[in-house]
Every structure is written in C-alpha cells, then in structure tokens.
PDB file of C-alpha atoms in Angstrom:
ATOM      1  CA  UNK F   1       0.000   0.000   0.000  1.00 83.00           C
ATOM      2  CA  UNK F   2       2.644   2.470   1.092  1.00 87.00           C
ATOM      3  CA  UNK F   3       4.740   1.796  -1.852  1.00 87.00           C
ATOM      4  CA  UNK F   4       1.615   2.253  -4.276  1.00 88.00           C
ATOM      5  CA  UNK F   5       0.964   5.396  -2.764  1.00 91.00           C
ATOM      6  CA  UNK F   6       4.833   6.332  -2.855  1.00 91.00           C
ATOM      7  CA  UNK F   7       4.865   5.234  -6.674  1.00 92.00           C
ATOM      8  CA  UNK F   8       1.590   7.349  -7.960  1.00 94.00           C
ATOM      9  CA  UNK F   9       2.985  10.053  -5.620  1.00 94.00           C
ATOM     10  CA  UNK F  10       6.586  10.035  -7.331  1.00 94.00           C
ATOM     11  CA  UNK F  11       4.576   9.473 -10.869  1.00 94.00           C
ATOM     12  CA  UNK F  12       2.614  12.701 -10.383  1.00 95.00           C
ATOM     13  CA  UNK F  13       6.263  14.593  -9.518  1.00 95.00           C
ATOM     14  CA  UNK F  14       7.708  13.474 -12.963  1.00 94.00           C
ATOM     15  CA  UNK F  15       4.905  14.767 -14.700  1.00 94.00           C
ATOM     16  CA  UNK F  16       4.914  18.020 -13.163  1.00 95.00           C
ATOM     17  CA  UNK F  17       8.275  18.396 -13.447  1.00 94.00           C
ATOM     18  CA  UNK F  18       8.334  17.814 -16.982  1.00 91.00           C
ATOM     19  CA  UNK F  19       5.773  19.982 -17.912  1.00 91.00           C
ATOM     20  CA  UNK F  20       7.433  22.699 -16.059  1.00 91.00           C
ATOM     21  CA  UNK F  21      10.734  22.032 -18.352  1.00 88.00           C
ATOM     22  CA  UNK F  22       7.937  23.789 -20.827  1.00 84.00           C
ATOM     23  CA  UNK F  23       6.727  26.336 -18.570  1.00 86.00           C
ATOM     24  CA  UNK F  24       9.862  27.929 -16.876  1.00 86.00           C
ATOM     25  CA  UNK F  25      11.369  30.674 -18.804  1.00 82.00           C
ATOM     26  CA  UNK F  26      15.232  30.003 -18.098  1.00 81.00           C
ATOM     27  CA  UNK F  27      17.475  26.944 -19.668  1.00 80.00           C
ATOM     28  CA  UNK F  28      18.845  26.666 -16.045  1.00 81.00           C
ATOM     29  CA  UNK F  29      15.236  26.615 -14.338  1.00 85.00           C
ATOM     30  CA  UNK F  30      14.269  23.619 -17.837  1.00 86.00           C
ATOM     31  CA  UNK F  31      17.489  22.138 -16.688  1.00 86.00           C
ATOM     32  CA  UNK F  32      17.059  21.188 -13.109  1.00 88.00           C
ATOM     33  CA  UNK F  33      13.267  20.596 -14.066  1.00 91.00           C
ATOM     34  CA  UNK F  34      14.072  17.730 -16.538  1.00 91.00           C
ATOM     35  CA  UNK F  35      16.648  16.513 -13.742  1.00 91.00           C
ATOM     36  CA  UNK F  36      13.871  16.375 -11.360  1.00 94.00           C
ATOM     37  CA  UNK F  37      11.655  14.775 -13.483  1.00 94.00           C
ATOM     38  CA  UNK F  38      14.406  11.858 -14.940  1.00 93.00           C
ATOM     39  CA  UNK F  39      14.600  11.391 -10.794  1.00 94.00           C
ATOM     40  CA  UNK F  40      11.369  10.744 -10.391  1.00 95.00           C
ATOM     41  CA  UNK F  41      11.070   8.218 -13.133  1.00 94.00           C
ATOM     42  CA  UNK F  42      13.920   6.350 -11.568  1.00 93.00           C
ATOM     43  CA  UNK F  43      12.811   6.191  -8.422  1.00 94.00           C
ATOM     44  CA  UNK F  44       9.887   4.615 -10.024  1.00 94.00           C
ATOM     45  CA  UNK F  45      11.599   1.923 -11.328  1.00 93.00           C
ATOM     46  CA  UNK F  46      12.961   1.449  -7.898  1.00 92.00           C
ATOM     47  CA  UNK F  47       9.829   1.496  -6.503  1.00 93.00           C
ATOM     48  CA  UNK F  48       8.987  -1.390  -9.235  1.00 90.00           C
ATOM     49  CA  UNK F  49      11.959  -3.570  -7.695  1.00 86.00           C
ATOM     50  CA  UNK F  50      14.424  -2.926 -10.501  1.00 84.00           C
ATOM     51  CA  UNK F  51      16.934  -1.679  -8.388  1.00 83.00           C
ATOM     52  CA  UNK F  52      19.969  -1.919 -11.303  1.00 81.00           C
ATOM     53  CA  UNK F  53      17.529  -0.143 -14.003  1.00 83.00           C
ATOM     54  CA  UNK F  54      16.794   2.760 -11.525  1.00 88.00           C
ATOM     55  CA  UNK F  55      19.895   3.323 -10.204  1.00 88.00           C
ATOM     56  CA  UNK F  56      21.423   3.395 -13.885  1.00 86.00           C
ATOM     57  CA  UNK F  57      18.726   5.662 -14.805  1.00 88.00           C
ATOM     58  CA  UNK F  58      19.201   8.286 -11.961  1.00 91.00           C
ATOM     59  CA  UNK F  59      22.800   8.474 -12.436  1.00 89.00           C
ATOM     60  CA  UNK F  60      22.373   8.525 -16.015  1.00 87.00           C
ATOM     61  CA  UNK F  61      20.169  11.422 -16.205  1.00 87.00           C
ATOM     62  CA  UNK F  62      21.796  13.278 -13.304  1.00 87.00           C
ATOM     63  CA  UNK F  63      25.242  12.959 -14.987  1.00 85.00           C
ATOM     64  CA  UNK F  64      23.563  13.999 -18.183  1.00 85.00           C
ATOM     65  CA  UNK F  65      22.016  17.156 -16.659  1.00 85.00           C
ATOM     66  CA  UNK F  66      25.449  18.075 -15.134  1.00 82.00           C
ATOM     67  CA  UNK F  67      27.018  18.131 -18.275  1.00 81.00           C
ATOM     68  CA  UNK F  68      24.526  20.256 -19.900  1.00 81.00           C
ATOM     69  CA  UNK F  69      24.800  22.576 -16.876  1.00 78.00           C
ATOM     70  CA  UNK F  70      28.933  23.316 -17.312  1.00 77.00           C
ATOM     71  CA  UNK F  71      28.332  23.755 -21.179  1.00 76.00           C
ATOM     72  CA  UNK F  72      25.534  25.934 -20.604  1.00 76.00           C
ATOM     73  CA  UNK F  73      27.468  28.344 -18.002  1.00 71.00           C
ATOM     74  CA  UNK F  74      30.316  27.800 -20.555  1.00 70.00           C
ATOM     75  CA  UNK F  75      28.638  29.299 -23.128  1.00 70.00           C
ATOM     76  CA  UNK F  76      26.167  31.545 -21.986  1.00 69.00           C
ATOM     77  CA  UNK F  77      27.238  32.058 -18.137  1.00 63.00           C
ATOM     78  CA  UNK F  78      25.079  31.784 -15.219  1.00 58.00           C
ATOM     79  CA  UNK F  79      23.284  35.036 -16.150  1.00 63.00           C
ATOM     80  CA  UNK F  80      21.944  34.644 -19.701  1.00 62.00           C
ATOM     81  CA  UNK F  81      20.971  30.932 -18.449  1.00 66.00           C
ATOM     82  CA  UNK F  82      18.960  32.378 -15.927  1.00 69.00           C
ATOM     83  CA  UNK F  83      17.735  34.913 -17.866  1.00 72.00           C
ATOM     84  CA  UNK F  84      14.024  34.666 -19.355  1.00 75.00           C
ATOM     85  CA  UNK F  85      13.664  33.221 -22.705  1.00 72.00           C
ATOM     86  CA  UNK F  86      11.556  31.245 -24.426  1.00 71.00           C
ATOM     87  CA  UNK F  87      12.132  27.718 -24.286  1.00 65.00           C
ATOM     88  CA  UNK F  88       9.959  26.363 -26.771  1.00 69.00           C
ATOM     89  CA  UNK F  89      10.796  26.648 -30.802  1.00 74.00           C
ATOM     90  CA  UNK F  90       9.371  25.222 -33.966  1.00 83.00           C
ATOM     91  CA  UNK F  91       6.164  24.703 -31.943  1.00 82.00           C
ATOM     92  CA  UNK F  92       4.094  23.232 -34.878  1.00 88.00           C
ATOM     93  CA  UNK F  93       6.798  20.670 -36.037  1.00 91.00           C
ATOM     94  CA  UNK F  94       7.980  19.832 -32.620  1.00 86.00           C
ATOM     95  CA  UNK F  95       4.076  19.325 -31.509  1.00 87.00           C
ATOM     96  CA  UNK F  96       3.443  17.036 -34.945  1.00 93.00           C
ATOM     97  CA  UNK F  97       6.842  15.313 -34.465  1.00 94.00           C
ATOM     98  CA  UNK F  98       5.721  14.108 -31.139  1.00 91.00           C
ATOM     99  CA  UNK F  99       2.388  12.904 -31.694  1.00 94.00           C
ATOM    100  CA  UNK F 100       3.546  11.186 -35.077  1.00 96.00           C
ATOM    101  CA  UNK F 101       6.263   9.317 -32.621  1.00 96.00           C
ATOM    102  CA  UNK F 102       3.648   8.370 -29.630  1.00 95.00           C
ATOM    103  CA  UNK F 103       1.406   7.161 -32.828  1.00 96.00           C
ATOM    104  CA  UNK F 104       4.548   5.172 -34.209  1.00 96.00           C
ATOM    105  CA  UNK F 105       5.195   3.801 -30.800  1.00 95.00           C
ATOM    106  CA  UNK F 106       1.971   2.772 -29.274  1.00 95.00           C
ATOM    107  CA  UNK F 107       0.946   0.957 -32.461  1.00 95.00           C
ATOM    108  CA  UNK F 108       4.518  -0.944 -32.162  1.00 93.00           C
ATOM    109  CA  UNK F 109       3.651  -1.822 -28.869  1.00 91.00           C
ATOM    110  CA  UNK F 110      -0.100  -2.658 -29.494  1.00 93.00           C
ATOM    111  CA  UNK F 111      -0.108  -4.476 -32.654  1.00 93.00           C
ATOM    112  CA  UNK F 112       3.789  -6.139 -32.805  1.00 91.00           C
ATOM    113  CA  UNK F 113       4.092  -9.922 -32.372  1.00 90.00           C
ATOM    114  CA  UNK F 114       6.107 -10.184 -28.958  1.00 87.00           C
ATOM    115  CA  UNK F 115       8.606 -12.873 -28.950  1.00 86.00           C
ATOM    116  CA  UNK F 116       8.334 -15.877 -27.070  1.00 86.00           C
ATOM    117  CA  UNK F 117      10.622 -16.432 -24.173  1.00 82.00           C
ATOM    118  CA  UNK F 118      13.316 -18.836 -25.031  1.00 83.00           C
ATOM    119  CA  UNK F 119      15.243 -21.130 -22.567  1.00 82.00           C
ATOM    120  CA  UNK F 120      15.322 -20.444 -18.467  1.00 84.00           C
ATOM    121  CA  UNK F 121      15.439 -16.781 -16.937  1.00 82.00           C
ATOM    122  CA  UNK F 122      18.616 -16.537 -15.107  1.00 83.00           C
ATOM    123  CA  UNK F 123      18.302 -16.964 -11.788  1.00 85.00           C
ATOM    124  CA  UNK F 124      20.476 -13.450 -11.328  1.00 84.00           C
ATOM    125  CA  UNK F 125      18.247 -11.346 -13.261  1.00 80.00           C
ATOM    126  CA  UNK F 126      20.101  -8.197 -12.212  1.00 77.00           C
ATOM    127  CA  UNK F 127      23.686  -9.444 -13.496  1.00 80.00           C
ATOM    128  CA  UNK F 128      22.303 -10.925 -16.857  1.00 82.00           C
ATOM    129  CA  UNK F 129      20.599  -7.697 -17.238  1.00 78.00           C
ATOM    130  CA  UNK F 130      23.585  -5.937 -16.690  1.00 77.00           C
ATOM    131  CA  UNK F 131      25.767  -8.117 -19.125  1.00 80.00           C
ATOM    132  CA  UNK F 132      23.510  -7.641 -21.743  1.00 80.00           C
ATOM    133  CA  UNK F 133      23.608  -3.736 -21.546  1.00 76.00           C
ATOM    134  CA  UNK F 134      26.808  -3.415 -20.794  1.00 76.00           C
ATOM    135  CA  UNK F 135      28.917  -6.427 -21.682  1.00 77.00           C
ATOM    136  CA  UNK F 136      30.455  -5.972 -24.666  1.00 77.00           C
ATOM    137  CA  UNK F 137      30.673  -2.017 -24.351  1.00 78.00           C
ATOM    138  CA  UNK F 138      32.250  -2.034 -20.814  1.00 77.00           C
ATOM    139  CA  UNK F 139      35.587  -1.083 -22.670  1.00 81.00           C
ATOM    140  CA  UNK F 140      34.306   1.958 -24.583  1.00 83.00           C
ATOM    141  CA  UNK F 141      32.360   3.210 -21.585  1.00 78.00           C
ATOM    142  CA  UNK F 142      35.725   3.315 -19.269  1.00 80.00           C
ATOM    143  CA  UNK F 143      37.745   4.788 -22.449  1.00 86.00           C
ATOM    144  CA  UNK F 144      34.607   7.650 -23.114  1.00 84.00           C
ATOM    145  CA  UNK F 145      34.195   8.457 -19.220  1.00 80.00           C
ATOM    146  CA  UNK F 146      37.707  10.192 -18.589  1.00 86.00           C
ATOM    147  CA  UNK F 147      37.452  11.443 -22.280  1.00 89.00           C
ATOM    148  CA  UNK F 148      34.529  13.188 -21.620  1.00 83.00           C
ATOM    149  CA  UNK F 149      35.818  14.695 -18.308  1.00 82.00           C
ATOM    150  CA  UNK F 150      38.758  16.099 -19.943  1.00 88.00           C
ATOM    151  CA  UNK F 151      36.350  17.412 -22.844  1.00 85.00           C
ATOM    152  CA  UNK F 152      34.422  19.748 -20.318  1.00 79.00           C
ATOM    153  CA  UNK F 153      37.264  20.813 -18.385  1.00 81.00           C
ATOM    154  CA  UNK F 154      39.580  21.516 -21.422  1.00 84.00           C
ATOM    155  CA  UNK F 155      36.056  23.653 -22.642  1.00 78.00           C
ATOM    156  CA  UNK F 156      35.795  25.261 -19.323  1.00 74.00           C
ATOM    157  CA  UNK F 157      38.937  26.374 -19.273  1.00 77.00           C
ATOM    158  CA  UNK F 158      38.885  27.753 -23.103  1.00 77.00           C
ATOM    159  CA  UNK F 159      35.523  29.766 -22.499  1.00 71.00           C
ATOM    160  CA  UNK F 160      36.369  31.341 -19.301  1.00 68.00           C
ATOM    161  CA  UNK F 161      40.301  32.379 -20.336  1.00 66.00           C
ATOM    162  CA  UNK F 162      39.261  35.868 -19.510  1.00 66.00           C
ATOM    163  CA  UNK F 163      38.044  35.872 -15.520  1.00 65.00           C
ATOM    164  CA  UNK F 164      37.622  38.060 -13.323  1.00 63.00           C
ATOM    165  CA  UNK F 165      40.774  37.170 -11.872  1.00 65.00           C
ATOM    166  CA  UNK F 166      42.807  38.384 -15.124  1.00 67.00           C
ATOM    167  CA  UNK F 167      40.717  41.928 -14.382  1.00 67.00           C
ATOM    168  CA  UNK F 168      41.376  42.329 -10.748  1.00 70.00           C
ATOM    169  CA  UNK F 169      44.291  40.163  -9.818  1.00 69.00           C
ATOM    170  CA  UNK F 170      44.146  38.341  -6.857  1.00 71.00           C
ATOM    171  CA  UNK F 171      42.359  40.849  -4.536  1.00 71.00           C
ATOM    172  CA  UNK F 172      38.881  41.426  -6.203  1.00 68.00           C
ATOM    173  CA  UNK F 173      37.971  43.975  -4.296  1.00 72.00           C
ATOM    174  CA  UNK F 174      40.301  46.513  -5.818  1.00 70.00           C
ATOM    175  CA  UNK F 175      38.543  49.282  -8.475  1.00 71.00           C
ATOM    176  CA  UNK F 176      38.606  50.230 -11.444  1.00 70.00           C
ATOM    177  CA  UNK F 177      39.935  46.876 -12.470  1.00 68.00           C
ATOM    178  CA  UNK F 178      43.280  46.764 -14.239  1.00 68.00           C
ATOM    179  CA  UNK F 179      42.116  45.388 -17.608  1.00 66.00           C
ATOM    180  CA  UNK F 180      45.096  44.364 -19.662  1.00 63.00           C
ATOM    181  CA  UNK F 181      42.801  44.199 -22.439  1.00 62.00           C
ATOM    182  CA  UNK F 182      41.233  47.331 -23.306  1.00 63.00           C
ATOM    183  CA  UNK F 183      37.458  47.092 -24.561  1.00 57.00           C
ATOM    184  CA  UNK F 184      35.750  44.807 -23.078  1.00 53.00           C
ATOM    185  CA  UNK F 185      32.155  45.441 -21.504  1.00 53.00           C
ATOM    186  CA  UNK F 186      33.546  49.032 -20.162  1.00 50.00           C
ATOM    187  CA  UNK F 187      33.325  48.039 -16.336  1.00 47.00           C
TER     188      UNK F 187
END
C-alpha cells in the first residue's frame, strides 16, 4: 500500500516536473526541471523492484544534466541561463513530431508480435541484465568516461580564459579593475 501510494505520488512529480521544463522561462530553471523529473522516473523503477535499471537511470540522467549545466554556463554564463527566454521553438513541427512518434510507438507496442521467451530466466536477473547492456561495451564506456571529463574541463577552461581574476588580480575587491585588455564590456 505504502509503496503504491509512494509510486503514484513520485509518478505525479515526474509529470509536473516535466511539464514545467515547458513552462519555466530560463534553460537553467528547464534544466534542473528535466533533472527532477528523470529522478522521479527512476525512483519509479525502484519502486517497481528494478533496483539496477533505476539506479542506472538516476545516475544517467543526473550525470547527463550536469554536463549540460557546465556547457551551458560555458557558453552563456550563469546570467543569460537564468535569464528569461523562451524555451519552446518550432512549436508546430515539434508538436506534430511528437504525436507522429507516440502514434509510431503505441501501435509498435499494441499491434507487434512479442517474442516468445526462449530457454530459463537466469536466476540473477540483475547481473544478466547488466551483461547484456553493458557487456560488450564495458571497454568503450571506461575509455569515453575520462574522455569526456577532460572534454568539459579543457572547454571550461577555453571559455572562461578571460576571468575576473585576469581583471582584478588576486584581490577582487580593488577598483577600477586593471584590464590588460582594453574594450571589453567598459566596467
């Protein structure tokens, strides 16, 4: 009972959450919104006993959001992302595109034969699981990990070349700043 009324609960977070990825007028507010929501969805799974699935599916997503965090305050800075835009574009196509792909998908599910089960389930579900997803791409994922590290620091460190630091020196507190580059944004 408590865990049916922890899953609808948790189901009626996700939702909300992702329709405020829609709503919120900031890339950083859509950002944390779509992290909230991918949480909720795994704790579902959780919630539904598939502790491996959930757990890859929170870290996933979180990891995912992270990234798109440092790019966007490499990029745009924590201002403009928190700045009010709108996040919505193309709304016809994009509204089209997704009904057209529910339509696709539900009449896979609905009217595809399913394939029989063939042989014995393992009696470590988790682990088979895991070796199917994972098995033969174990390598690649523990080559692209560090990769992808040193990807978003070496961009971090490109984009923000010019800090405050370089303006200022080491005590920020001194004005006007000693800008070795003249120009600028005239503070």
């Amino acid at each position: 009972m408590l865990i049916g009324v922890a899953f609808w609960v948790v189901a009626v977070m996700a939702v909300a959450s992702g329709v405020a990825v829609f709503v919120v007028n900031s890339m950083a507010r859509a950002t944390y919104a779509l992290a909230l929501s991918f949480i909720a969805v795994g704790v579902q799974i959780l919630l539904l006993e598939q502790g491996y699935l959930g757990l890859i599916t929170i870290l996933m997503m979180v990891m995912e959001m992270a990234v798109m965090a440092v790019y966007m305050v490499m990029f745009m800075g924590m201002n403009p992302a928190l700045m009010p835009m709108d996040m919505t574009h193309g709304k016809k196509t994009a509204i089209g595109a997704s009904v057209g792909a529910f339509v696709l998908l539900a009449s896979g599910a609905l009217f595809i034969p399913w394939p029989q089960r063939r042989g014995a389930a393992s009696e470590d579900l988790t682990r088979a699981l895991g070796l199917e997803i994972m098995g033969e791409k174990m390598l690649v994922m523990a080559v692209l990990g560090p990769v992808m590290v040193a990807t978003i620091v070496a961009g971090v460190v490109l984009a923000t070349h010019r800090t405050r630091y370089e303006r200022f020196g080491d005590d920020l507190r001194r004005h006007p700043a000693n800008d070795p580059r003249q120009g600028g944004v005239g503070r």
